[in-house]
mmCIF file of C-alpha atoms in Angstrom:
data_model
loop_
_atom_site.group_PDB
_atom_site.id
_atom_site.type_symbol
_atom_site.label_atom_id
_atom_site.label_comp_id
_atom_site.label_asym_id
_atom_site.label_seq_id
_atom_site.Cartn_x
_atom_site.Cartn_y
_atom_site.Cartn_z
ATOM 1 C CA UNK E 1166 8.154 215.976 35.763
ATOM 2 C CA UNK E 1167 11.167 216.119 33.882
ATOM 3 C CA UNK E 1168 11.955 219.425 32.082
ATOM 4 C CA UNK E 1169 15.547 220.115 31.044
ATOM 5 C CA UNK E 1170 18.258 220.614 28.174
ATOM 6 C CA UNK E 1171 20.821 217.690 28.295
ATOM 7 C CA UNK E 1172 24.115 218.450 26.525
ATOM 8 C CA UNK E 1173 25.670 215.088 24.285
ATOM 9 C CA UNK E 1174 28.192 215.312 22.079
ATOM 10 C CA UNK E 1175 27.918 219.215 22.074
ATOM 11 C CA UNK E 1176 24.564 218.963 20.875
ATOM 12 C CA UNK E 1177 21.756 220.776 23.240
ATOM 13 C CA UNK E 1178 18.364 218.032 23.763
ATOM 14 C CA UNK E 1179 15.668 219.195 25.067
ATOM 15 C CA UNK E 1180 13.837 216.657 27.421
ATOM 16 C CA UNK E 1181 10.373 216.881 28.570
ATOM 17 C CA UNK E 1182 8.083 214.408 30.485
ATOM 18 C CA UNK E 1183 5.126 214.838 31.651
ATOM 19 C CA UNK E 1184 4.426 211.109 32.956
ATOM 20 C CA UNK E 1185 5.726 210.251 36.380
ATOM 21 C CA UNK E 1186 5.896 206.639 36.169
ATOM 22 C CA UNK E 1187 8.356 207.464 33.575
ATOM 23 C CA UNK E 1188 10.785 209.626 34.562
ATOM 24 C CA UNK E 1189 12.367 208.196 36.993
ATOM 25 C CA UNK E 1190 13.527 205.614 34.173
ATOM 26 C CA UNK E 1191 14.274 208.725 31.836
ATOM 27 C CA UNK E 1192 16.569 210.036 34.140
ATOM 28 C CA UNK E 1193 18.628 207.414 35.176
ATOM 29 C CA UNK E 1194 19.406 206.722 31.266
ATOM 30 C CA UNK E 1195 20.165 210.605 30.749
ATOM 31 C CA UNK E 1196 22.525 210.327 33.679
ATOM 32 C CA UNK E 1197 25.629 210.494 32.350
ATOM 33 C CA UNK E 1198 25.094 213.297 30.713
ATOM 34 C CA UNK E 1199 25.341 217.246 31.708
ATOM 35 C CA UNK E 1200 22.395 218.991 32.784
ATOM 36 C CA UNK E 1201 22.896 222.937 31.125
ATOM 37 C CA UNK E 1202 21.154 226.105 31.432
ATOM 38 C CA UNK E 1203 20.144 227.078 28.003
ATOM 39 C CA UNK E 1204 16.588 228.001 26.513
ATOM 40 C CA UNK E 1205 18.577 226.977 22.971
ATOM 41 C CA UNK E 1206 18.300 223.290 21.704
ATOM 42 C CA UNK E 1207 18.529 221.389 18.422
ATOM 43 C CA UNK E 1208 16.468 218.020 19.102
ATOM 44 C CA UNK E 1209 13.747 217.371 21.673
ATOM 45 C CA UNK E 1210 11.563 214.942 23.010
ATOM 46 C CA UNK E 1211 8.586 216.057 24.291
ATOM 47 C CA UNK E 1212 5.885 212.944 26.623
ATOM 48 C CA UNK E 1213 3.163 214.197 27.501
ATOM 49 C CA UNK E 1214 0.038 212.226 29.086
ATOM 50 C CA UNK E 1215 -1.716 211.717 25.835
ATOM 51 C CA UNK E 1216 0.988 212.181 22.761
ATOM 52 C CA UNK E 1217 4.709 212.523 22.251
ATOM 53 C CA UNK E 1218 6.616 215.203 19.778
ATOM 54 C CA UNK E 1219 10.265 214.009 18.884
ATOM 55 C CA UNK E 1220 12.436 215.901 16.652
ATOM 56 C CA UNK E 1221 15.580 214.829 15.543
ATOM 57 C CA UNK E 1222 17.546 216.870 12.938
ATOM 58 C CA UNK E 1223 14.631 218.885 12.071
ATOM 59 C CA UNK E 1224 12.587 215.695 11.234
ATOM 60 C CA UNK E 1225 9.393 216.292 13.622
ATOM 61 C CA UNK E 1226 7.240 213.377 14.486
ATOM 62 C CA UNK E 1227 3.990 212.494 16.414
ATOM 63 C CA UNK E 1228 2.485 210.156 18.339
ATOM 64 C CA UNK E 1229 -1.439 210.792 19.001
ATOM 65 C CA UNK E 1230 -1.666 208.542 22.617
ATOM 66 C CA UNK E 1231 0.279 207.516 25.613
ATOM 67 C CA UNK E 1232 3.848 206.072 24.724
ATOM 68 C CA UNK E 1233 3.888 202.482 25.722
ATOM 69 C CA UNK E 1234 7.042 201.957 28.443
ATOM 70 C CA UNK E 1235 8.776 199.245 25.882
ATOM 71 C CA UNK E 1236 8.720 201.892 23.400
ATOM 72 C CA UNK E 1237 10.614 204.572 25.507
ATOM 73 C CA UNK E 1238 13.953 202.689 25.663
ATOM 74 C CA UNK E 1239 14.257 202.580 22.046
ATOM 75 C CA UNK E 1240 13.357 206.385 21.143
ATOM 76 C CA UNK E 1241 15.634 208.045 23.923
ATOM 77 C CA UNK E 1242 18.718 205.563 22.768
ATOM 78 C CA UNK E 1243 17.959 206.664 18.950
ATOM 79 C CA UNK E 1244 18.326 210.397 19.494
ATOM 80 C CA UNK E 1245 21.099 209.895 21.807
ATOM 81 C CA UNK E 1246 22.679 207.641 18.262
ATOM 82 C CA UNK E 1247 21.877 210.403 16.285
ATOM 83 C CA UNK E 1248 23.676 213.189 18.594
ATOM 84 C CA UNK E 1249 26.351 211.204 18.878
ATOM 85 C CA UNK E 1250 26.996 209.855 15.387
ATOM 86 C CA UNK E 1251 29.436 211.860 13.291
ATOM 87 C CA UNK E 1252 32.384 210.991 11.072
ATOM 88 C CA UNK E 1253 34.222 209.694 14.096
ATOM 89 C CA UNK E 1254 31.312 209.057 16.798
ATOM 90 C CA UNK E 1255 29.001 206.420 16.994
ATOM 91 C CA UNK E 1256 26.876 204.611 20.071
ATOM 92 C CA UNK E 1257 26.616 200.980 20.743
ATOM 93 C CA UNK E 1258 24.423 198.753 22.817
ATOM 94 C CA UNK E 1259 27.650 197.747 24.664
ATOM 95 C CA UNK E 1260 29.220 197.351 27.998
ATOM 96 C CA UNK E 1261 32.998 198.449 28.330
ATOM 97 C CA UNK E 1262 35.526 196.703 31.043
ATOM 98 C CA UNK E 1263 38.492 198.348 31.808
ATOM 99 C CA UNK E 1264 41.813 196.337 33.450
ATOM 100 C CA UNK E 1265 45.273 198.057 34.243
ATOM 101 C CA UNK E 1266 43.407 200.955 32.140
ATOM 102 C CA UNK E 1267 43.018 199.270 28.972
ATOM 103 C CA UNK E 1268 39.150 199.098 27.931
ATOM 104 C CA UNK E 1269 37.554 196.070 26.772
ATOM 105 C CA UNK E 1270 34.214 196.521 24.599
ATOM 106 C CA UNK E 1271 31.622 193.617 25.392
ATOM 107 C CA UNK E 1272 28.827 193.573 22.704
ATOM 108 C CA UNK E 1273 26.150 190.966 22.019
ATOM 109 C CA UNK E 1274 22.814 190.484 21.851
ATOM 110 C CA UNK E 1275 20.072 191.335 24.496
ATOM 111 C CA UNK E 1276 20.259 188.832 27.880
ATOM 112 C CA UNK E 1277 23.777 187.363 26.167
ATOM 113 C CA UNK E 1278 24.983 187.811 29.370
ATOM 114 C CA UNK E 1279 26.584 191.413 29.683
ATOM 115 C CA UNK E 1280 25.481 192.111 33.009
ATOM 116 C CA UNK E 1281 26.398 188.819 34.340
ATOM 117 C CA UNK E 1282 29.988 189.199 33.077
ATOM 118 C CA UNK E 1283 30.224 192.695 34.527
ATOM 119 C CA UNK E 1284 28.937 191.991 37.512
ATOM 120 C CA UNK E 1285 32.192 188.965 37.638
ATOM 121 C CA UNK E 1286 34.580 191.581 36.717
ATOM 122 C CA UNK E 1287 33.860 193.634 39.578
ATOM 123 C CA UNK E 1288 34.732 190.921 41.653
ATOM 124 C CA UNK E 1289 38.081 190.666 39.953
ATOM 125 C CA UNK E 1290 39.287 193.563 40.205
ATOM 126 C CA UNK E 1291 37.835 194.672 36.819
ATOM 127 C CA UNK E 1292 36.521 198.006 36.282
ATOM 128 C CA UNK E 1293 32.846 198.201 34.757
ATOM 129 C CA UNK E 1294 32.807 202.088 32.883
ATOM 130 C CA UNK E 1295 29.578 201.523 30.227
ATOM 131 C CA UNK E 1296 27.157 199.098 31.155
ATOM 132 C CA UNK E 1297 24.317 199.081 28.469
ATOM 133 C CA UNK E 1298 25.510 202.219 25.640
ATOM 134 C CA UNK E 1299 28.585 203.231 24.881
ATOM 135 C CA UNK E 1300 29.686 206.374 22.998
ATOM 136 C CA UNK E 1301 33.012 205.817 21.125
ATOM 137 C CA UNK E 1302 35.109 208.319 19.429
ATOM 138 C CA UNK E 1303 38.002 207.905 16.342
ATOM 139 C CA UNK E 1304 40.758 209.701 18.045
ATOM 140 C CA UNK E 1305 44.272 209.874 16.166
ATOM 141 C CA UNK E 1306 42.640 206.182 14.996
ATOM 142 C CA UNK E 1307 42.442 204.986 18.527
ATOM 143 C CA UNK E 1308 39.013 203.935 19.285
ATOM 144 C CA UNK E 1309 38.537 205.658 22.752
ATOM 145 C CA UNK E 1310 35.620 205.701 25.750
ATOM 146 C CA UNK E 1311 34.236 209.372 24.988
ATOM 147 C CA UNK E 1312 30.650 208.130 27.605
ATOM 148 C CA UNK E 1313 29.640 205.107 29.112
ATOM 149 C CA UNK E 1314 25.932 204.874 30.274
ATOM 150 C CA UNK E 1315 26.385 204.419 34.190
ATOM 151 C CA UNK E 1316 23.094 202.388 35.253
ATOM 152 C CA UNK E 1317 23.222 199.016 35.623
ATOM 153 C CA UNK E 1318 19.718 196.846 36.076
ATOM 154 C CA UNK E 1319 20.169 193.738 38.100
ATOM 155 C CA UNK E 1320 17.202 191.480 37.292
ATOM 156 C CA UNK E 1321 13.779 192.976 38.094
ATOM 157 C CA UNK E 1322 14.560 194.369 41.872
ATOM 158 C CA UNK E 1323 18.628 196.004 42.253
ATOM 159 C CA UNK E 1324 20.403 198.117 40.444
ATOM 160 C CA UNK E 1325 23.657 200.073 40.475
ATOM 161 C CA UNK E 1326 25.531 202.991 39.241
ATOM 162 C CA UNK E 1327 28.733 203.429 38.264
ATOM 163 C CA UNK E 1328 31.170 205.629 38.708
ATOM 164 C CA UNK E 1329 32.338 207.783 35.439
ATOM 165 C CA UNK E 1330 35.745 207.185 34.204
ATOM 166 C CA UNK E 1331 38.106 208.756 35.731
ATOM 167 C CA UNK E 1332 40.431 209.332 32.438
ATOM 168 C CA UNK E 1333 40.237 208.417 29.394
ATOM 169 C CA UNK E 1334 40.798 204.996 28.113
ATOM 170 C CA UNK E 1335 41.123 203.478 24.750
ATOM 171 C CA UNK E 1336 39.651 200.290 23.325
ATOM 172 C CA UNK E 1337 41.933 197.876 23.311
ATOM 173 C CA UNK E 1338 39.905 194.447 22.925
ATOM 174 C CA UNK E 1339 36.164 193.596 21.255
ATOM 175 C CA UNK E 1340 34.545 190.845 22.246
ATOM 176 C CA UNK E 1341 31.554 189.284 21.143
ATOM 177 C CA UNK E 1342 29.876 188.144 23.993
ATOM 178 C CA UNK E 1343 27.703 184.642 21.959
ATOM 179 C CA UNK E 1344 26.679 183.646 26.057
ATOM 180 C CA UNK E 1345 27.361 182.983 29.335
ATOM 181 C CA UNK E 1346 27.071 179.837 30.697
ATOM 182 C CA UNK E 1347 28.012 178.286 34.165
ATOM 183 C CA UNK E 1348 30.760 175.977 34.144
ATOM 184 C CA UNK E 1349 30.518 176.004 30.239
ATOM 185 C CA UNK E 1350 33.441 175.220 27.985
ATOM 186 C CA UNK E 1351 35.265 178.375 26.904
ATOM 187 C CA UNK E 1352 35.301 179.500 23.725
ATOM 188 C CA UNK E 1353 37.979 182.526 22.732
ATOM 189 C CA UNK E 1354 37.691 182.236 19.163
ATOM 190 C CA UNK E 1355 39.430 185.021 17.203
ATOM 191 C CA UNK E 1356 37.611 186.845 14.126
ATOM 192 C CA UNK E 1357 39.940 188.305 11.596
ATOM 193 C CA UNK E 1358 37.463 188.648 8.803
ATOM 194 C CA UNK E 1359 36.705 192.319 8.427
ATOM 195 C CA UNK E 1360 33.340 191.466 7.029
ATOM 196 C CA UNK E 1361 32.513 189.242 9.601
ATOM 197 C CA UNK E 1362 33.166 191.908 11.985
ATOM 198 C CA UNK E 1363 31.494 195.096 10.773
ATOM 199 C CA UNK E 1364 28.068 192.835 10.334
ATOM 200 C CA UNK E 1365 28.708 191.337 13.749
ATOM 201 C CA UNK E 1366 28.946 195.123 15.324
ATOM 202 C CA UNK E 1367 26.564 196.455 13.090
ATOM 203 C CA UNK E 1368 22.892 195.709 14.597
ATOM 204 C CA UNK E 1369 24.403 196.816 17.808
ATOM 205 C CA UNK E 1370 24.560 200.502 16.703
ATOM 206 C CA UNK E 1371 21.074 200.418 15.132
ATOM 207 C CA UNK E 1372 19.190 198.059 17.083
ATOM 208 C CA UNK E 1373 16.865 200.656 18.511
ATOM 209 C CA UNK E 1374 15.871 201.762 14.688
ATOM 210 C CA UNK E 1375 15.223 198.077 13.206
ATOM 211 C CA UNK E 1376 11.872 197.592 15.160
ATOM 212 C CA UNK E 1377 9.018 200.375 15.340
ATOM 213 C CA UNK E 1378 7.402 201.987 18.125
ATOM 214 C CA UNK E 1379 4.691 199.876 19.189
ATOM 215 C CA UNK E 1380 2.346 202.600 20.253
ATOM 216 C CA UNK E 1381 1.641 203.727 16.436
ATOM 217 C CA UNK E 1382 4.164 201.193 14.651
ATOM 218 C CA UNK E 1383 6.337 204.438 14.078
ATOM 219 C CA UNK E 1384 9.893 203.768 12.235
ATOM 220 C CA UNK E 1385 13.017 205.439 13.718
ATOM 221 C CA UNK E 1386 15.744 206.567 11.769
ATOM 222 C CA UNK E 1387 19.564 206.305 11.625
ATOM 223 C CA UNK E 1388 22.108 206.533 9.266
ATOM 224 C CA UNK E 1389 23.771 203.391 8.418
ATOM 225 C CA UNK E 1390 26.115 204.792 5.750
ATOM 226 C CA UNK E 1391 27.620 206.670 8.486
ATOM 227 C CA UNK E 1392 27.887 203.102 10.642
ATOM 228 C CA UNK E 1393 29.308 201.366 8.524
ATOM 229 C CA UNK E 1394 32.332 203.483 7.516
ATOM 230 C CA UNK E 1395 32.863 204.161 11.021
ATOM 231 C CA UNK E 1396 32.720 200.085 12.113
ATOM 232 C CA UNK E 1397 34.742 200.046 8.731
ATOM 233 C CA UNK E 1398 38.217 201.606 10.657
ATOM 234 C CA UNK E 1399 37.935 199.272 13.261
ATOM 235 C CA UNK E 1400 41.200 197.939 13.722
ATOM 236 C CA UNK E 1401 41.581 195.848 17.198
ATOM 237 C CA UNK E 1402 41.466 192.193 18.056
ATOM 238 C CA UNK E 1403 37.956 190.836 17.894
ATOM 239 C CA UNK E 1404 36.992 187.830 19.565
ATOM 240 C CA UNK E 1405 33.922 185.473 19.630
ATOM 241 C CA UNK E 1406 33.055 184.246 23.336
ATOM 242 C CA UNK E 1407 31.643 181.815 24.919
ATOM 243 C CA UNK E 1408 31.923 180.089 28.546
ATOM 244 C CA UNK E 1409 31.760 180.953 32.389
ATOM 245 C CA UNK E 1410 31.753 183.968 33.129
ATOM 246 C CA UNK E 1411 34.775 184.369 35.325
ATOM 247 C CA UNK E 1412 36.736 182.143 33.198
ATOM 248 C CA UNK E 1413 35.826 184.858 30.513
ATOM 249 C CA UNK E 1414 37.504 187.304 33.247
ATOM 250 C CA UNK E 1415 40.443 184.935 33.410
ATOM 251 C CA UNK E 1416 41.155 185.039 29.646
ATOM 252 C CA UNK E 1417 40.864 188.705 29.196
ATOM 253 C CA UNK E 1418 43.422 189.502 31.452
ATOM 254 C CA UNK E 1419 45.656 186.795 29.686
ATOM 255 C CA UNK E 1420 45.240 188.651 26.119
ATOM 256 C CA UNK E 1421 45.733 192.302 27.320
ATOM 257 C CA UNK E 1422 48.922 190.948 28.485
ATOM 258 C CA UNK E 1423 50.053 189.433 24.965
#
């Protein structure tokens, strides 16, 4: 059973789980974040064997039977987005990179081909610091790694964890990861259009509130003003990517030293 208070972004969560084959999973999501000891919290999620309570910003909701497992991923990432977003926070479905300590933000869609060019850059002497959500934070207009999610799923069998960053590092490439192919042509196609970007980056901040919940076809919530003004200060390269994967690996290292 899982019973704690997780602190993110200064925010106390109170996590509760009741279903074993489930926790496991919980916990390795919630692991880059501080376990506290506080009876005082602000948001919750509460599983147990036949319903689930979720509050987020005093907006309680209920599901009356078991929470399907597809539907878990989805409501722990959306109250992590909502602790985290702010003026000058947000979360992404993202992995970040990081090379001579300069971070590199990979985004794109579900089985683009994140892991695949992570797992390349740790053979290349490429740090991997985020490898499925990101928290990012506005600071003196620097977009900088405030949390990187530090389980990484390998296929259906491995898995590994990472290591937390060891000091802060600031964003200093986006790329749009379109796929990963073997022995594919490369594609390093730079976006200027700030349009183009901000509805490139958006869906990956509010993925996890643009399906329901399957269980009871419940709708989660996010603010998307609050997205897009923060995806709206963006002000790095951006680049649209395609190709091998360590050819990728190759070309990053050749723009971060432009």
């Amino acid at each position: 059973m899982i019973d704690f208070i997780y602190n993110i972004n200064n925010k106390n969560i109170y996590i509760h789980c009741e279903i074993e084959e489930y926790c496991h999973k919980i916990e390795k999501w919630l692991s880059a974040y501080d376990i506290i000891s506080s009876n005082k919290y602000s948001s919750y999620i509460k599983i147990y064997k036949n319903k689930t309570v979720w509050n987020i910003d005093g907006i309680e909701k209920i599901i009356n039977n078991k929470i399907k497992r597809t539907d878990l991923y989805p409501l722990f990432y959306n109250l992590i987005a909502n602790a985290v977003l702010d003026d000058d926070n947000v979360l992404l479905h993202s992995a970040v990179l990081c090379y001579n300590n300069a971070g590199i933000l990979v985004v794109g869609d579900f089985d683009s081909g994140k892991t695949t060019l992570c797992l390349k850059a740790m053979e290349n002497n490429v740090e991997v610091v985020s490898a499925d959500q990101t928290h990012l934070g506005y600071v003196k207009n620097k977009i900088m790694l405030r949390r990187g999610s530090l389980y990484m799923r390998i296929g259906d069998d491995n898995e590994v964890f990472l290591s937390p960053a060891k000091s802060e590092i600031e964003i200093k490439l986006i790329i749009n990861l379109v796929g990963v192919c073997d022995n594919g042509k490369l594609y390093f196609d730079v976006v200027n259009n700030k349009e183009h970007i901000i509805k490139k980056m958006f869906k990956f901040c509010t993925w996890h509130s643009d399906i329901p919940l399957f269980t009871e076809t419940e709708m989660l919530n996010i603010d998307r003003t609050k997205i897009y003004k923060w995806l709206s200060r963006i002000n790095i390269p951006f680049y649209n990517v395609r190709g091998d994967s360590k050819n990728i690996i190759i070309k990053i290292k050749e723009v971060l030293k432009w």
